[in-house]
Tab-separated table of C-alpha atoms in Angstrom:
chain	number	residue	atom	x	y	z
A	15	MET	CA	3.038	4.554	104.373
A	16	ASP	CA	4.938	2.872	107.247
A	17	VAL	CA	6.677	4.604	110.198
A	18	HIS	CA	10.065	4.466	108.469
A	19	GLU	CA	8.699	6.245	105.399
A	20	GLN	CA	6.975	8.867	107.570
A	21	SER	CA	10.197	9.621	109.456
A	22	GLN	CA	12.065	9.888	106.170
A	23	GLY	CA	9.482	12.386	104.936
A	24	ARG	CA	10.036	14.550	108.045
A	25	ARG	CA	13.815	14.427	107.672
A	26	ASN	CA	13.750	15.255	103.950
A	27	PRO	CA	12.066	18.637	103.367
A	28	LYS	CA	10.846	19.405	99.869
A	29	PRO	CA	13.711	20.626	97.628
A	30	THR	CA	13.768	24.297	96.676
A	31	LEU	CA	13.385	25.716	93.177
A	32	ASP	CA	17.132	26.336	92.966
A	33	GLN	CA	17.963	22.780	94.051
A	34	LEU	CA	15.583	21.204	91.548
A	35	THR	CA	16.755	23.541	88.782
A	36	PHE	CA	20.361	22.562	89.485
A	37	ALA	CA	19.452	18.851	89.474
A	38	LEU	CA	17.631	19.256	86.174
A	39	GLN	CA	20.499	21.185	84.574
A	40	GLU	CA	22.968	18.505	85.678
A	41	GLN	CA	20.921	15.807	83.981
A	42	MET	CA	20.449	17.960	80.890
A	43	GLN	CA	24.226	18.387	80.560
A	44	GLN	CA	24.662	14.605	80.627
A	45	VAL	CA	22.425	14.229	77.585
A	46	GLY	CA	23.720	17.299	75.722
A	47	LEU	CA	20.796	19.660	76.279
A	48	SER	CA	22.000	23.215	76.855
A	49	SER	CA	18.744	24.988	77.720
A	50	PHE	CA	15.224	24.441	78.973
A	51	THR	CA	13.998	25.327	75.488
A	52	ALA	CA	16.153	22.542	74.060
A	53	LEU	CA	14.704	20.119	76.618
A	54	ALA	CA	11.142	21.158	75.800
A	55	ARG	CA	11.859	20.676	72.090
A	56	ALA	CA	13.546	17.297	72.596
A	57	ALA	CA	10.690	16.019	74.754
A	58	GLY	CA	7.963	17.590	72.650
A	59	VAL	CA	6.373	19.380	75.619
A	60	ALA	CA	5.552	22.982	76.513
A	61	ARG	CA	8.034	25.160	78.436
A	62	GLY	CA	5.449	25.452	81.201
A	63	GLN	CA	5.840	21.732	81.939
A	64	ILE	CA	9.574	22.243	82.493
A	65	LEU	CA	8.805	25.017	84.976
A	66	LYS	CA	6.429	22.733	86.867
A	67	LEU	CA	9.192	20.142	87.053
A	68	ARG	CA	11.636	22.727	88.480
A	69	ARG	CA	9.040	23.738	91.063
A	70	GLY	CA	8.528	20.141	92.129
A	71	GLU	CA	4.924	20.184	90.910
A	72	VAL	CA	5.138	16.657	89.527
A	73	GLY	CA	1.584	15.891	90.598
A	74	GLN	CA	0.315	18.543	88.174
A	75	ILE	CA	2.068	16.990	85.175
A	76	ARG	CA	0.356	14.283	83.111
A	77	VAL	CA	2.014	10.878	83.152
A	78	GLU	CA	2.269	11.025	79.368
A	79	THR	CA	4.291	14.256	79.652
A	80	LEU	CA	6.500	12.803	82.395
A	81	LEU	CA	7.226	9.831	80.144
A	82	LYS	CA	8.384	12.165	77.372
A	83	LEU	CA	10.622	14.081	79.788
A	84	SER	CA	12.112	10.902	81.231
A	85	GLN	CA	12.937	9.692	77.720
A	86	ALA	CA	14.514	13.016	76.734
A	87	LEU	CA	16.579	13.087	79.951
A	88	GLN	CA	17.320	9.349	79.728
A	89	VAL	CA	16.139	8.848	83.309
A	90	PRO	CA	13.688	6.131	84.443
A	91	LEU	CA	10.229	7.530	85.084
A	92	GLU	CA	10.222	6.437	88.731
A	93	GLU	CA	13.565	8.136	89.361
A	94	LEU	CA	12.473	11.345	87.640
A	95	VAL	CA	9.306	11.526	89.739
A	96	ALA	CA	11.217	10.731	92.927
A	97	ILE	CA	13.817	13.460	92.330
A	98	PHE	CA	11.438	16.247	91.389
A	99	SER	CA	8.677	15.487	93.862
A	100	GLY	CA	10.953	15.327	96.911
A	101	LYS	CA	8.978	12.335	98.201
A	102	ASN	CA	10.172	8.994	99.465
A	103	THR	CA	11.365	6.909	96.537
A	104	LYS	CA	9.391	3.754	97.368
A	105	THR	CA	6.183	5.668	97.882
A	106	THR	CA	6.747	7.644	94.714
A	107	GLN	CA	7.479	4.531	92.701
A	108	ARG	CA	4.235	2.942	93.818
A	109	GLN	CA	2.276	6.074	92.947
A	110	ALA	CA	4.065	6.467	89.620
A	111	SER	CA	3.367	2.839	88.741
A	112	ALA	CA	-0.310	3.266	89.592
A	113	ASP	CA	-0.513	6.475	87.558
A	114	LEU	CA	1.318	4.838	84.680
A	115	GLU	CA	-1.061	1.870	84.717
A	116	HIS	CA	-4.036	4.229	84.726
A	117	GLU	CA	-2.621	6.231	81.815
A	118	TYR	CA	-1.811	3.042	79.900
A	119	GLN	CA	-5.392	1.837	80.309
A	120	ARG	CA	-6.721	5.225	79.199
A	121	LEU	CA	-4.571	5.149	76.055
A	122	GLN	CA	-5.625	1.548	75.346
A	123	ASN	CA	-9.288	2.551	75.562
A	124	LEU	CA	-8.632	5.539	73.314
A	125	LEU	CA	-6.896	3.356	70.723
A	126	GLU	CA	-9.778	0.882	70.794
A	127	GLN	CA	-12.288	3.688	70.228
A	128	GLN	CA	-10.207	5.033	67.346
A	129	ARG	CA	-9.935	1.545	65.840
A	130	GLU	CA	-13.710	1.089	65.993
A	131	SER	CA	-14.248	4.525	64.477
A	132	LEU	CA	-11.804	3.890	61.612
A	133	TYR	CA	-13.350	0.462	60.930
A	134	TYR	CA	-16.819	1.999	60.764
A	135	GLU	CA	-15.577	4.778	58.442
A	136	PHE	CA	-14.000	2.144	56.174
A	137	GLN	CA	-17.277	0.215	56.038
A	138	ASN	CA	-19.266	3.368	55.356
A	139	SER	CA	-16.993	4.561	52.521
A	140	SER	CA	-17.004	1.060	50.978
A	141	LEU	CA	-20.799	0.910	51.104
A	142	GLN	CA	-21.024	4.284	49.369
A	143	LEU	CA	-18.940	2.878	46.504
A	144	LEU	CA	-21.165	-0.216	46.385
A	145	GLU	CA	-24.458	1.684	46.657
A	146	SER	CA	-25.452	1.280	42.998
A	147	TRP	CA	-24.659	-2.443	43.091
A	148	LEU	CA	-26.516	-2.913	46.377
A	149	ILE	CA	-29.656	-1.426	44.852
A	150	GLN	CA	-29.516	-3.158	41.454
A	151	TRP	CA	-28.171	-6.604	42.327
A	152	PRO	CA	-31.119	-8.042	44.333
A	153	THR	CA	-33.530	-7.096	41.525
A	154	ALA	CA	-31.284	-8.668	38.883
A	155	ALA	CA	-30.841	-11.775	41.048
A	156	GLN	CA	-34.610	-12.095	41.490
A	157	LYS	CA	-35.157	-11.978	37.727
A	158	ALA	CA	-32.412	-14.544	37.182
A	159	GLN	CA	-34.030	-16.912	39.684
A	160	GLU	CA	-37.398	-16.502	37.984
A	161	ASN	CA	-35.844	-17.439	34.630
A	162	PRO	CA	-33.211	-20.211	35.043
A	163	GLN	CA	-32.495	-20.001	31.295
A	164	LEU	CA	-30.690	-16.704	31.767
A	165	ALA	CA	-26.895	-17.016	31.765
A	166	ALA	CA	-26.748	-14.645	34.749
A	167	VAL	CA	-28.195	-17.308	37.035
A	168	LYS	CA	-24.761	-18.970	37.077
A	169	LEU	CA	-23.313	-15.875	38.740
A	170	LEU	CA	-25.557	-16.056	41.798
A	171	PRO	CA	-23.352	-18.482	43.827
A	172	LEU	CA	-20.291	-16.324	43.100
A	173	MET	CA	-21.829	-13.392	44.943
A	174	ARG	CA	-22.441	-15.334	48.152
A	175	PRO	CA	-19.079	-14.360	49.796
A	176	LEU	CA	-19.842	-10.658	49.284
A	177	GLU	CA	-23.328	-11.117	50.727
A	178	GLN	CA	-21.798	-12.842	53.765
A	179	LEU	CA	-19.349	-9.935	54.207
A	180	LEU	CA	-22.223	-7.451	54.176
A	181	GLN	CA	-24.002	-9.499	56.836
A	182	GLN	CA	-20.841	-9.504	58.945
A	183	TRP	CA	-20.667	-5.710	58.653
A	184	GLY	CA	-24.215	-5.394	59.941
A	185	VAL	CA	-25.754	-4.416	56.597
A	186	GLU	CA	-29.429	-5.372	56.655
A	187	ALA	CA	-31.889	-5.392	53.754
A	188	ILE	CA	-35.107	-3.526	54.507
A	189	ALA	CA	-37.181	-5.983	52.449
A	190	SER	CA	-36.678	-8.540	49.683
A	191	VAL	CA	-37.489	-7.750	46.069
A	192	GLY	CA	-41.038	-8.775	45.162
A	193	THR	CA	-42.435	-8.815	48.692
A	194	GLU	CA	-45.578	-6.893	49.606
A	195	ILE	CA	-45.279	-4.756	52.705
A	196	PRO	CA	-47.112	-1.865	54.411
A	197	TYR	CA	-45.903	1.469	53.094
A	198	ASP	CA	-43.654	3.443	55.440
A	199	PRO	CA	-42.413	6.748	53.963
A	200	GLN	CA	-39.488	6.757	56.410
A	201	ILE	CA	-37.880	3.724	54.758
A	202	HIS	CA	-39.708	3.417	51.411
A	203	GLN	CA	-39.509	5.525	48.247
A	204	LEU	CA	-42.392	5.444	45.760
A	205	LEU	CA	-41.336	4.896	42.148
A	206	GLU	CA	-44.796	5.809	40.865
A	207	GLY	CA	-48.288	6.653	41.994
A	208	THR	CA	-49.282	7.566	45.525
A	209	ALA	CA	-49.700	5.666	48.772
A	210	GLN	CA	-50.662	6.366	52.339
A	211	PRO	CA	-48.796	4.905	55.325
A	212	GLY	CA	-50.016	1.337	55.763
A	213	ASP	CA	-51.082	0.840	52.124
A	214	ARG	CA	-49.828	-2.255	50.341
A	215	VAL	CA	-46.731	-1.666	48.242
A	216	LYS	CA	-44.459	-4.029	46.338
A	217	VAL	CA	-40.678	-3.845	46.680
A	218	ARG	CA	-38.930	-3.208	43.349
A	219	TYR	CA	-35.450	-2.404	44.647
A	220	THR	CA	-34.109	-3.333	48.063
A	221	GLY	CA	-33.168	-0.687	50.634
A	222	TYR	CA	-30.529	-1.093	53.338
A	223	ARG	CA	-29.619	-0.233	56.899
A	224	HIS	CA	-26.088	-0.235	58.284
A	225	ARG	CA	-25.903	-0.596	62.070
A	226	ASP	CA	-29.376	0.958	62.418
A	227	LYS	CA	-28.401	3.824	60.089
A	228	LEU	CA	-30.505	4.104	56.934
A	229	LEU	CA	-28.286	3.824	53.845
A	230	ASN	CA	-31.036	4.116	51.242
A	231	ARG	CA	-34.779	3.611	51.170
A	232	ALA	CA	-36.375	0.633	49.442
A	233	LYS	CA	-37.974	1.604	46.121
A	234	VAL	CA	-41.592	0.473	45.966
A	235	SER	CA	-44.700	0.673	43.789
A	236	PRO	CA	-48.316	0.757	44.978
A	237	ASN	CA	-50.081	-2.596	44.787
A	238	ASN	CA	-53.555	-1.502	45.828
A	239	ASN	CA	-55.109	0.932	48.231
A	240	LEU	CA	-56.090	-1.624	50.848
A	241	PRO	CA	-54.170	-1.251	54.101
A	242	PHE	CA	-52.748	-4.273	55.863
A	243	GLY	CA	-54.874	-5.814	58.598
């Protein structure tokens, strides 16, 4: 704040409750609002926020609320803050702009978080619908590859776009059908027999992870009782 602004602040004492109430009522009349209740309803804010405005407690009101009030009163935000704070207009405008920028950034971050959350929920609900296909398809595809005479082998290239979409979503297969891996009860489900952690098992149906979250365990069968290594 420069010397001129400081001297202005000394010459202009903070307005009283009556003065601010009168100023607010004048502006309300210009936009056809007959009561503080009507203003609160038009702006979509609580009556307590109107009282803070009349008391000159602008600093205690969120920028988002001030924006709603300025729109209801049809007054620029900077002007509204300047009138009801009793501060120098230039100083108030700078502060209001900084507060507005901060609030804008906060809302942008919130929207981005909500977008990410909705996108993840969409993926998750879609994968739940596809769960049966996800489990059965790799096994059917493996059998088709082992027997090129099957008509189903012609369908394999048609499924490539869907497989690419799943990769883009971060869906990861735990293991390929037919592979032999060490048994891990956390991510494997025995279809028959028994096995101890580390025993060899053969993958019958693929399991999946989605962004490090386990969707379903791979279905396996014991191969022998010899541990890996």
